[in-house]
PDB file of C-alpha atoms (C1' of nucleotides) and ligand atoms in Angstrom:
ATOM      1  CA  MET G 448     -19.477 -30.297  27.787  1.00 45.00           C
ATOM      2  CA  ASN G 449     -23.116 -29.825  26.736  1.00 47.00           C
ATOM      3  CA  ASP G 450     -24.364 -30.218  23.166  1.00 47.00           C
ATOM      4  CA  ALA G 451     -24.645 -26.517  22.467  1.00 48.00           C
ATOM      5  CA  LYS G 452     -21.098 -25.868  23.561  1.00 47.00           C
ATOM      6  CA  GLU G 453     -19.806 -28.852  21.617  1.00 48.00           C
ATOM      7  CA  ALA G 454     -21.645 -27.725  18.489  1.00 49.00           C
ATOM      8  CA  SER G 455     -20.337 -24.187  18.660  1.00 52.00           C
ATOM      9  CA  SER G 456     -16.856 -25.450  19.376  1.00 56.00           C
ATOM     10  CA  SER G 457     -16.846 -27.751  16.361  1.00 61.00           C
ATOM     11  CA  ILE G 458     -18.177 -24.984  14.134  1.00 59.00           C
ATOM     12  CA  SER G 459     -15.354 -22.798  15.353  1.00 63.00           C
ATOM     13  CA  ASN G 460     -12.835 -25.605  14.855  1.00 68.00           C
ATOM     14  CA  PHE G 461     -14.083 -26.140  11.331  1.00 66.00           C
ATOM     15  CA  SER G 462     -13.882 -22.436  10.637  1.00 71.00           C
ATOM     16  CA  ASN G 463     -10.354 -22.187  11.995  1.00 74.00           C
ATOM     17  CA  GLU G 464      -9.211 -25.214  10.042  1.00 73.00           C
ATOM     18  CA  PHE G 465     -10.777 -23.825   6.895  1.00 70.00           C
ATOM     19  CA  GLN G 466      -9.025 -20.496   7.402  1.00 74.00           C
ATOM     20  CA  SER G 467      -5.733 -22.154   8.036  1.00 80.00           C
ATOM     21  CA  SER G 468      -5.952 -24.415   4.986  1.00 82.00           C
ATOM     22  CA  GLN G 469      -6.837 -21.378   2.892  1.00 89.00           C
ATOM     23  CA  GLN G 470      -3.784 -19.625   4.268  1.00 91.00           C
ATOM     24  CA  MET G 471      -1.658 -22.603   3.301  1.00 91.00           C
ATOM     25  CA  ASP G 472      -2.983 -22.256  -0.247  1.00 93.00           C
ATOM     26  CA  TRP G 473      -2.202 -18.559  -0.149  1.00 95.00           C
ATOM     27  CA  LEU G 474       1.348 -19.253   1.064  1.00 95.00           C
ATOM     28  CA  ARG G 475       1.861 -21.528  -1.946  1.00 96.00           C
ATOM     29  CA  VAL G 476       0.462 -18.875  -4.298  1.00 97.00           C
ATOM     30  CA  GLN G 477       2.781 -16.231  -2.872  1.00 97.00           C
ATOM     31  CA  ASP G 478       5.736 -18.572  -3.081  1.00 96.00           C
ATOM     32  CA  SER G 479       4.945 -19.473  -6.674  1.00 97.00           C
ATOM     33  CA  LEU G 480       4.405 -15.890  -7.872  1.00 98.00           C
ATOM     34  CA  LYS G 481       7.591 -14.867  -6.082  1.00 97.00           C
ATOM     35  CA  GLY G 482       9.493 -16.933  -8.616  1.00 97.00           C
ATOM     36  CA  LYS G 483       8.533 -14.395 -11.282  1.00 98.00           C
ATOM     37  CA  LEU G 484       9.552 -11.363  -9.263  1.00 98.00           C
ATOM     38  CA  ILE G 485      12.104  -8.949 -10.757  1.00 98.00           C
ATOM     39  CA  THR G 486      13.836  -6.601  -8.337  1.00 98.00           C
ATOM     40  CA  GLU G 487      15.916  -4.541 -10.771  1.00 98.00           C
ATOM     41  CA  ASP G 488      15.050  -1.813 -13.216  1.00 98.00           C
ATOM     42  CA  ASP G 489      13.220  -3.483 -16.092  1.00 98.00           C
ATOM     43  CA  PHE G 490      11.542  -0.830 -18.206  1.00 98.00           C
ATOM     44  CA  LYS G 491      12.267   0.977 -21.431  1.00 97.00           C
ATOM     45  CA  TRP G 492      11.732   4.524 -20.113  1.00 98.00           C
ATOM     46  CA  ARG G 493      14.044   6.540 -17.921  1.00 96.00           C
ATOM     47  CA  LEU G 494      13.550   9.153 -15.249  1.00 96.00           C
ATOM     48  CA  PRO G 495      13.072  12.747 -16.331  1.00 94.00           C
ATOM     49  CA  THR G 496      16.171  14.952 -16.027  1.00 87.00           C
ATOM     50  CA  ARG G 497      16.734  18.553 -16.945  1.00 77.00           C
ATOM     51  CA  GLU G 498      18.721  17.594 -20.009  1.00 75.00           C
ATOM     52  CA  LYS G 499      16.560  16.685 -22.936  1.00 69.00           C
ATOM     53  CA  GLU G 500      17.802  13.642 -24.715  1.00 69.00           C
ATOM     54  CA  GLY G 501      15.626  13.059 -27.722  1.00 77.00           C
ATOM     55  CA  SER G 502      15.318   9.387 -28.480  1.00 86.00           C
ATOM     56  CA  CYS G 503      14.561   7.684 -25.149  1.00 91.00           C
ATOM     57  CA  GLU G 504      11.073   7.322 -23.693  1.00 96.00           C
ATOM     58  CA  ILE G 505      10.640   9.344 -20.489  1.00 96.00           C
ATOM     59  CA  LEU G 506       8.577   8.386 -17.448  1.00 98.00           C
ATOM     60  CA  LYS G 507       5.419  10.478 -17.601  1.00 98.00           C
ATOM     61  CA  TYR G 508       2.368   8.452 -16.508  1.00 98.00           C
ATOM     62  CA  VAL G 509       2.462   7.249 -12.924  1.00 98.00           C
ATOM     63  CA  GLY G 510      -0.472   5.299 -11.544  1.00 98.00           C
ATOM     64  CA  GLY G 511      -1.765   5.010  -7.984  1.00 98.00           C
ATOM     65  CA  VAL G 512      -4.211   2.546  -6.442  1.00 98.00           C
ATOM     66  CA  ASP G 513      -6.113   2.323  -3.186  1.00 98.00           C
ATOM     67  CA  LEU G 514      -9.316   0.989  -1.637  1.00 97.00           C
ATOM     68  CA  SER G 515     -11.759   2.578   0.762  1.00 96.00           C
ATOM     69  CA  PHE G 516     -14.426   0.855   2.809  1.00 96.00           C
ATOM     70  CA  SER G 517     -17.969   1.571   3.876  1.00 95.00           C
ATOM     71  CA  LYS G 518     -18.322   2.473   7.525  1.00 91.00           C
ATOM     72  CA  ASP G 519     -21.712   0.757   7.674  1.00 91.00           C
ATOM     73  CA  ASP G 520     -20.927  -2.444   5.799  1.00 93.00           C
ATOM     74  CA  SER G 521     -17.262  -3.361   5.956  1.00 89.00           C
ATOM     75  CA  SER G 522     -17.654  -5.797   3.056  1.00 94.00           C
ATOM     76  CA  ILE G 523     -18.455  -2.932   0.652  1.00 96.00           C
ATOM     77  CA  ALA G 524     -15.323  -1.439  -0.864  1.00 97.00           C
ATOM     78  CA  CYS G 525     -14.347   0.968  -3.598  1.00 97.00           C
ATOM     79  CA  GLY G 526     -11.167   0.295  -5.538  1.00 98.00           C
ATOM     80  CA  THR G 527      -9.711   3.244  -7.408  1.00 98.00           C
ATOM     81  CA  LEU G 528      -7.031   3.649 -10.070  1.00 98.00           C
ATOM     82  CA  VAL G 529      -5.687   7.076 -10.956  1.00 98.00           C
ATOM     83  CA  VAL G 530      -2.939   8.096 -13.353  1.00 98.00           C
ATOM     84  CA  LEU G 531      -0.979  11.321 -12.891  1.00 98.00           C
ATOM     85  CA  ASP G 532       1.132  13.225 -15.346  1.00 98.00           C
ATOM     86  CA  LEU G 533       4.496  13.395 -13.593  1.00 97.00           C
ATOM     87  CA  THR G 534       5.247  16.823 -15.091  1.00 96.00           C
ATOM     88  CA  THR G 535       2.089  18.564 -13.914  1.00 96.00           C
ATOM     89  CA  GLN G 536       1.276  16.196 -11.006  1.00 96.00           C
ATOM     90  CA  LYS G 537      -2.345  16.347 -12.180  1.00 96.00           C
ATOM     91  CA  VAL G 538      -4.752  13.428 -12.501  1.00 97.00           C
ATOM     92  CA  VAL G 539      -5.247  12.523 -16.170  1.00 98.00           C
ATOM     93  CA  TYR G 540      -7.227   9.307 -15.652  1.00 98.00           C
ATOM     94  CA  GLU G 541      -9.545   8.023 -12.947  1.00 97.00           C
ATOM     95  CA  ASP G 542     -11.654   4.906 -12.664  1.00 98.00           C
ATOM     96  CA  SER G 543     -13.177   3.084  -9.749  1.00 97.00           C
ATOM     97  CA  SER G 544     -15.265   0.059  -8.977  1.00 98.00           C
ATOM     98  CA  ILE G 545     -17.546  -0.635  -6.034  1.00 97.00           C
ATOM     99  CA  VAL G 546     -17.443  -4.285  -5.015  1.00 97.00           C
ATOM    100  CA  ARG G 547     -18.423  -6.657  -2.228  1.00 97.00           C
ATOM    101  CA  LEU G 548     -15.390  -8.278  -0.636  1.00 96.00           C
ATOM    102  CA  HIS G 549     -15.618 -11.812   0.721  1.00 94.00           C
ATOM    103  CA  ILE G 550     -12.101 -12.074   2.065  1.00 94.00           C
ATOM    104  CA  PRO G 551     -11.129 -10.564   5.425  1.00 93.00           C
ATOM    105  CA  TYR G 552      -8.013  -8.540   6.042  1.00 94.00           C
ATOM    106  CA  LEU G 553      -5.239 -10.729   7.360  1.00 94.00           C
ATOM    107  CA  PRO G 554      -1.767  -9.262   7.935  1.00 95.00           C
ATOM    108  CA  GLY G 555       0.565 -10.807   5.374  1.00 96.00           C
ATOM    109  CA  PHE G 556      -2.299 -11.646   3.006  1.00 96.00           C
ATOM    110  CA  LEU G 557      -3.561  -8.206   2.024  1.00 97.00           C
ATOM    111  CA  ALA G 558      -3.247  -8.988  -1.689  1.00 98.00           C
ATOM    112  CA  PHE G 559      -5.917 -11.683  -1.595  1.00 97.00           C
ATOM    113  CA  ARG G 560      -8.379  -9.046  -0.379  1.00 97.00           C
ATOM    114  CA  GLU G 561      -7.322  -5.989  -2.374  1.00 98.00           C
ATOM    115  CA  ALA G 562      -5.551  -7.113  -5.553  1.00 98.00           C
ATOM    116  CA  PRO G 563      -8.519  -8.542  -7.535  1.00 98.00           C
ATOM    117  CA  VAL G 564     -10.473  -5.297  -7.941  1.00 98.00           C
ATOM    118  CA  LEU G 565      -7.303  -3.310  -8.663  1.00 98.00           C
ATOM    119  CA  LEU G 566      -6.147  -5.802 -11.306  1.00 98.00           C
ATOM    120  CA  GLU G 567      -9.555  -5.531 -12.965  1.00 98.00           C
ATOM    121  CA  LEU G 568      -9.256  -1.760 -13.175  1.00 98.00           C
ATOM    122  CA  LEU G 569      -5.786  -2.087 -14.726  1.00 98.00           C
ATOM    123  CA  ASP G 570      -6.963  -4.755 -17.133  1.00 98.00           C
ATOM    124  CA  LYS G 571      -9.919  -2.670 -18.272  1.00 98.00           C
ATOM    125  CA  MET G 572      -7.615   0.255 -19.044  1.00 98.00           C
ATOM    126  CA  LYS G 573      -5.088  -1.917 -20.863  1.00 97.00           C
ATOM    127  CA  ASN G 574      -7.753  -3.617 -22.976  1.00 97.00           C
ATOM    128  CA  ASN G 575      -8.983  -0.213 -24.089  1.00 95.00           C
ATOM    129  CA  ALA G 576      -5.395   0.543 -25.126  1.00 87.00           C
ATOM    130  CA  HIS G 577      -5.718   3.776 -23.203  1.00 93.00           C
ATOM    131  CA  CYS G 578      -2.909   6.180 -24.041  1.00 96.00           C
ATOM    132  CA  PHE G 579      -2.437   7.054 -20.345  1.00 98.00           C
ATOM    133  CA  TYR G 580      -1.888   3.456 -19.239  1.00 98.00           C
ATOM    134  CA  PRO G 581       0.697   3.839 -16.438  1.00 98.00           C
ATOM    135  CA  GLN G 582       4.376   3.146 -17.015  1.00 98.00           C
ATOM    136  CA  LEU G 583       4.690   2.621 -13.266  1.00 98.00           C
ATOM    137  CA  LEU G 584       2.216   1.964 -10.476  1.00 98.00           C
ATOM    138  CA  MET G 585       2.395   3.072  -6.841  1.00 98.00           C
ATOM    139  CA  VAL G 586       0.547   0.812  -4.434  1.00 98.00           C
ATOM    140  CA  ASP G 587      -0.864   1.649  -1.009  1.00 97.00           C
ATOM    141  CA  GLY G 588       0.792  -1.287   0.742  1.00 97.00           C
ATOM    142  CA  ASN G 589       4.202  -2.927   0.828  1.00 98.00           C
ATOM    143  CA  GLY G 590       6.229  -4.780  -1.760  1.00 98.00           C
ATOM    144  CA  LEU G 591       9.271  -6.722  -0.565  1.00 98.00           C
ATOM    145  CA  LEU G 592       8.709  -5.356   2.954  1.00 97.00           C
ATOM    146  CA  HIS G 593       6.608  -8.336   3.901  1.00 97.00           C
ATOM    147  CA  PRO G 594       7.023 -11.462   6.072  1.00 96.00           C
ATOM    148  CA  ARG G 595       7.682 -13.563   2.956  1.00 96.00           C
ATOM    149  CA  GLY G 596       9.008 -10.787   0.749  1.00 97.00           C
ATOM    150  CA  PHE G 597       5.893 -10.683  -1.403  1.00 98.00           C
ATOM    151  CA  GLY G 598       3.415  -7.969  -0.426  1.00 98.00           C
ATOM    152  CA  LEU G 599       0.531  -6.407  -2.339  1.00 98.00           C
ATOM    153  CA  ALA G 600       2.781  -4.294  -4.593  1.00 98.00           C
ATOM    154  CA  CYS G 601       4.732  -7.373  -5.730  1.00 98.00           C
ATOM    155  CA  HIS G 602       1.520  -9.345  -6.207  1.00 98.00           C
ATOM    156  CA  ILE G 603      -0.045  -6.694  -8.458  1.00 98.00           C
ATOM    157  CA  GLY G 604       3.218  -6.088 -10.297  1.00 98.00           C
ATOM    158  CA  VAL G 605       3.741  -9.737 -11.218  1.00 98.00           C
ATOM    159  CA  LEU G 606       0.114 -10.380 -12.206  1.00 98.00           C
ATOM    160  CA  ALA G 607      -0.159  -7.167 -14.259  1.00 98.00           C
ATOM    161  CA  ASP G 608       3.436  -7.426 -15.524  1.00 98.00           C
ATOM    162  CA  LEU G 609       3.947  -3.795 -14.568  1.00 98.00           C
ATOM    163  CA  PRO G 610       6.687  -1.950 -12.666  1.00 98.00           C
ATOM    164  CA  THR G 611       5.332  -1.294  -9.150  1.00 98.00           C
ATOM    165  CA  VAL G 612       6.477   0.437  -5.975  1.00 98.00           C
ATOM    166  CA  GLY G 613       5.072  -0.326  -2.517  1.00 98.00           C
ATOM    167  CA  VAL G 614       4.415   2.515  -0.089  1.00 97.00           C
ATOM    168  CA  GLY G 615       3.409   1.801   3.505  1.00 97.00           C
ATOM    169  CA  LYS G 616       2.229   4.431   5.966  1.00 95.00           C
ATOM    170  CA  ASN G 617       3.038   2.157   8.888  1.00 94.00           C
ATOM    171  CA  LEU G 618       5.859  -0.340   9.272  1.00 94.00           C
ATOM    172  CA  HIS G 619       4.979  -3.980   9.059  1.00 95.00           C
ATOM    173  CA  HIS G 620       7.472  -5.373  11.575  1.00 93.00           C
ATOM    174  CA  VAL G 621       9.763  -7.823   9.824  1.00 94.00           C
ATOM    175  CA  ASP G 622      13.260  -9.225  10.506  1.00 94.00           C
ATOM    176  CA  GLY G 623      13.664  -7.292  13.770  1.00 92.00           C
ATOM    177  CA  LEU G 624      12.667  -3.923  12.318  1.00 93.00           C
ATOM    178  CA  THR G 625      10.327  -1.916  14.549  1.00 90.00           C
ATOM    179  CA  GLN G 626       8.628   1.440  14.102  1.00 87.00           C
ATOM    180  CA  SER G 627      10.379   2.994  17.111  1.00 85.00           C
ATOM    181  CA  THR G 628      13.849   1.703  16.193  1.00 89.00           C
ATOM    182  CA  VAL G 629      13.480   2.972  12.662  1.00 88.00           C
ATOM    183  CA  ARG G 630      12.305   6.385  13.817  1.00 86.00           C
ATOM    184  CA  GLU G 631      15.258   6.717  16.187  1.00 85.00           C
ATOM    185  CA  LEU G 632      17.748   5.675  13.532  1.00 88.00           C
ATOM    186  CA  LEU G 633      16.181   8.014  11.010  1.00 85.00           C
ATOM    187  CA  GLN G 634      16.472  10.866  13.478  1.00 84.00           C
ATOM    188  CA  ALA G 635      20.085   9.970  14.293  1.00 83.00           C
ATOM    189  CA  ALA G 636      21.143   9.341  10.707  1.00 80.00           C
ATOM    190  CA  ASP G 637      22.733  12.435   9.227  1.00 75.00           C
ATOM    191  CA  SER G 638      21.130  11.787   5.876  1.00 77.00           C
ATOM    192  CA  PRO G 639      20.310  14.997   4.047  1.00 73.00           C
ATOM    193  CA  GLU G 640      17.842  12.949   1.978  1.00 81.00           C
ATOM    194  CA  HIS G 641      15.951  12.023   5.152  1.00 88.00           C
ATOM    195  CA  ILE G 642      16.224   8.408   4.190  1.00 93.00           C
ATOM    196  CA  LEU G 643      17.211   5.236   5.991  1.00 94.00           C
ATOM    197  CA  PRO G 644      17.694   1.824   4.402  1.00 95.00           C
ATOM    198  CA  LEU G 645      15.661  -0.807   6.243  1.00 95.00           C
ATOM    199  CA  ILE G 646      18.287  -3.425   7.059  1.00 94.00           C
ATOM    200  CA  GLY G 647      16.951  -6.278   9.163  1.00 93.00           C
ATOM    201  CA  ASP G 648      18.767  -8.483  11.670  1.00 91.00           C
ATOM    202  CA  SER G 649      19.531 -10.900   8.837  1.00 93.00           C
ATOM    203  CA  GLY G 650      21.299  -8.160   6.880  1.00 93.00           C
ATOM    204  CA  CYS G 651      18.575  -8.152   4.248  1.00 95.00           C
ATOM    205  CA  ILE G 652      17.522  -4.779   2.798  1.00 96.00           C
ATOM    206  CA  TRP G 653      13.739  -4.709   2.875  1.00 97.00           C
ATOM    207  CA  GLY G 654      13.208  -1.145   1.650  1.00 97.00           C
ATOM    208  CA  ALA G 655      13.728   2.354   2.980  1.00 96.00           C
ATOM    209  CA  ALA G 656      12.109   4.710   5.456  1.00 95.00           C
ATOM    210  CA  MET G 657      11.827   8.293   4.262  1.00 94.00           C
ATOM    211  CA  ARG G 658      10.642  11.520   5.813  1.00 92.00           C
ATOM    212  CA  SER G 659       8.894  12.532   2.649  1.00 91.00           C
ATOM    213  CA  SER G 660       7.718  16.032   3.512  1.00 89.00           C
ATOM    214  CA  GLU G 661       8.787  18.904   5.707  1.00 84.00           C
ATOM    215  CA  GLY G 662       5.402  18.813   7.359  1.00 82.00           C
ATOM    216  CA  SER G 663       5.751  15.471   9.114  1.00 85.00           C
ATOM    217  CA  LEU G 664       8.266  13.572  11.196  1.00 86.00           C
ATOM    218  CA  LYS G 665       6.534  10.273  10.534  1.00 90.00           C
ATOM    219  CA  PRO G 666       8.248   8.460   7.680  1.00 92.00           C
ATOM    220  CA  ILE G 667       6.750   6.469   4.838  1.00 95.00           C
ATOM    221  CA  PHE G 668       8.078   3.000   4.035  1.00 96.00           C
ATOM    222  CA  ILE G 669       9.142   2.440   0.444  1.00 97.00           C
ATOM    223  CA  SER G 670       9.822  -0.990  -0.979  1.00 98.00           C
ATOM    224  CA  VAL G 671      10.391  -2.618  -4.343  1.00 98.00           C
ATOM    225  CA  GLY G 672       7.264  -4.038  -5.904  1.00 98.00           C
ATOM    226  CA  HIS G 673       8.248  -5.459  -9.301  1.00 98.00           C
ATOM    227  CA  ARG G 674      10.595  -4.628 -12.186  1.00 98.00           C
ATOM    228  CA  ILE G 675      12.311  -1.748 -10.364  1.00 98.00           C
ATOM    229  CA  SER G 676      15.323  -1.211  -8.092  1.00 98.00           C
ATOM    230  CA  LEU G 677      15.044   0.352  -4.653  1.00 98.00           C
ATOM    231  CA  ALA G 678      17.116   3.368  -5.770  1.00 98.00           C
ATOM    232  CA  SER G 679      14.772   4.106  -8.674  1.00 98.00           C
ATOM    233  CA  ALA G 680      11.720   3.507  -6.505  1.00 98.00           C
ATOM    234  CA  ILE G 681      12.957   6.060  -3.975  1.00 97.00           C
ATOM    235  CA  ALA G 682      13.803   8.623  -6.653  1.00 97.00           C
ATOM    236  CA  ILE G 683      10.334   8.408  -8.208  1.00 98.00           C
ATOM    237  CA  VAL G 684       8.455   8.452  -4.921  1.00 97.00           C
ATOM    238  CA  ARG G 685      10.410  11.518  -3.891  1.00 96.00           C
ATOM    239  CA  MET G 686       9.352  13.310  -7.090  1.00 96.00           C
ATOM    240  CA  THR G 687       5.678  12.859  -6.195  1.00 96.00           C
ATOM    241  CA  CYS G 688       5.751  13.777  -2.512  1.00 95.00           C
ATOM    242  CA  LYS G 689       4.154  17.185  -2.312  1.00 94.00           C
ATOM    243  CA  PHE G 690       2.710  15.849   0.961  1.00 94.00           C
ATOM    244  CA  ARG G 691       3.706  12.881   3.099  1.00 94.00           C
ATOM    245  CA  VAL G 692       1.854  10.361   0.963  1.00 96.00           C
ATOM    246  CA  PRO G 693       2.946  10.351  -2.696  1.00 97.00           C
ATOM    247  CA  GLU G 694       0.398  12.122  -4.870  1.00 97.00           C
ATOM    248  CA  PRO G 695      -0.781   9.141  -6.978  1.00 97.00           C
ATOM    249  CA  ILE G 696      -1.684   7.154  -3.865  1.00 97.00           C
ATOM    250  CA  ARG G 697      -3.062  10.204  -2.093  1.00 97.00           C
ATOM    251  CA  GLN G 698      -5.370  10.990  -5.018  1.00 97.00           C
ATOM    252  CA  ALA G 699      -6.504   7.367  -5.289  1.00 97.00           C
ATOM    253  CA  ASP G 700      -7.272   7.432  -1.554  1.00 96.00           C
ATOM    254  CA  ILE G 701      -9.197  10.731  -1.675  1.00 96.00           C
ATOM    255  CA  ARG G 702     -11.181   9.911  -4.818  1.00 96.00           C
ATOM    256  CA  SER G 703     -11.936   6.390  -3.665  1.00 96.00           C
ATOM    257  CA  ARG G 704     -13.521   7.690  -0.463  1.00 95.00           C
ATOM    258  CA  GLU G 705     -15.423  10.391  -2.363  1.00 94.00           C
ATOM    259  CA  ARG G 706     -16.790   7.891  -4.865  1.00 95.00           C
ATOM    260  CA  LEU G 707     -18.043   5.632  -2.078  1.00 94.00           C
ATOM    261  CA  ARG G 708     -19.706   8.555  -0.306  1.00 92.00           C
ATOM    262  CA  ASN G 709     -21.501   9.778  -3.452  1.00 90.00           C
ATOM    263  CA  ASN G 710     -22.505   6.368  -4.738  1.00 87.00           C
ATOM    264  CA  GLN G 711     -23.707   4.195  -1.844  1.00 73.00           C
TER     265      GLN G 711
ATOM    266  C1'  DG E1241       2.422 -17.498  27.038  1.00 59.19           C
ATOM    267  C1'  DC E1242       3.364 -12.682  25.019  1.00 59.19           C
ATOM    268  C1'  DG E1243       3.573  -9.271  21.636  1.00 59.19           C
ATOM    269  C1'  DA E1244       2.979  -7.959  16.702  1.00 59.19           C
ATOM    270  C1'  DC E1245      -0.051  -7.681  13.166  1.00 59.19           C
ATOM    271  C1'  DA E1246       0.665  -3.428   5.673  1.00 59.19           C
ATOM    272  C1'  DG E1247      -4.743  -2.152   4.761  1.00 59.19           C
TER     273       DG E1247
ATOM    274  C1'  DA A 203      -9.543   0.364   7.128  1.00 59.19           C
ATOM    275  C1'  DT A 204     -13.120   3.268  10.080  1.00 59.19           C
ATOM    276  C1'  DC A 205     -15.102   5.798  14.223  1.00 59.19           C
ATOM    277  C1'  DT A 206     -14.586  11.855  14.338  1.00 59.19           C
ATOM    278  C1'  DT A 207     -14.326  18.405  15.243  1.00 59.19           C
ATOM    279  C1'  DG A 208     -12.066  21.515  16.377  1.00 59.19           C
ATOM    280  C1'  DT A 209      -7.859  23.468  17.015  1.00 59.19           C
ATOM    281  C1'  DC A 210      -3.148  25.123  16.802  1.00 59.19           C
ATOM    282  C1'  DG A 211       0.365  26.756  13.655  1.00 59.19           C
ATOM    283  C1'  DC A 212       3.024  27.857   9.351  1.00 59.19           C
TER     284       DC A 212
HETATM  285 MG1  LIG H 147      -5.393   1.830   1.509  1.00 59.19          MG
END
DNA sequence: GCGACAG
DNA sequence: ATCTTGTCGC
């Protein structure tokens, strides 16, 4: 092997080893944060019903977060937080931040790329004691539906100490679950709710697939993020699905892309 | 070795 | 994630 080849090979070895040791750190972080995860309802509000019961706080402010990326420079991203009024389904708060990302997208490690800017937006709103601070946050990315049961929605939920729900637009294959199998089962299942629990080969329930709008056959994938049960997560997501993607996430996605277009 | 791989 | 316009249909 000549010197040039040897040099490039050792650079690449170094780079690979660095990546892999960073991933080992990340595995430990995920494992550690997972110890704080709560997968049952843990909030003081309740879902809106048609009865009006006076004393209890009702869920009204639902947040959504997403990132968009520059087509020219893939390290430039815009993170956006929106809050919707559940009654009107209108955006009552919007904030975004354009940042340079230094961490690549790696399946299973999305949170290390996307969570920091989103946590900053949440923190800024909380520190201002904003009256629309969300009672629940919907995240564009999975929660428990993740190779180690700790996706972006769990990560944000634990670090912000906020109830979160994960919503994926594509299935991250885990525990024998595949996109095609799930679609077939969802079609075959005679569920009037258009919902299918995602039960893996191990028997574990990772979340649920749901055909969320009349307009599309392609399901969305709902999973528990933090401080909420799967049943509650499904009920709330369903309330916000005017289109396939739940409105808080859809608005964060749209406004994030708009902001990047008008500001870079 | 092969296929899979949230955003 | 992004590259990309129109087109068909309710
Ligand atoms: Mg996204």
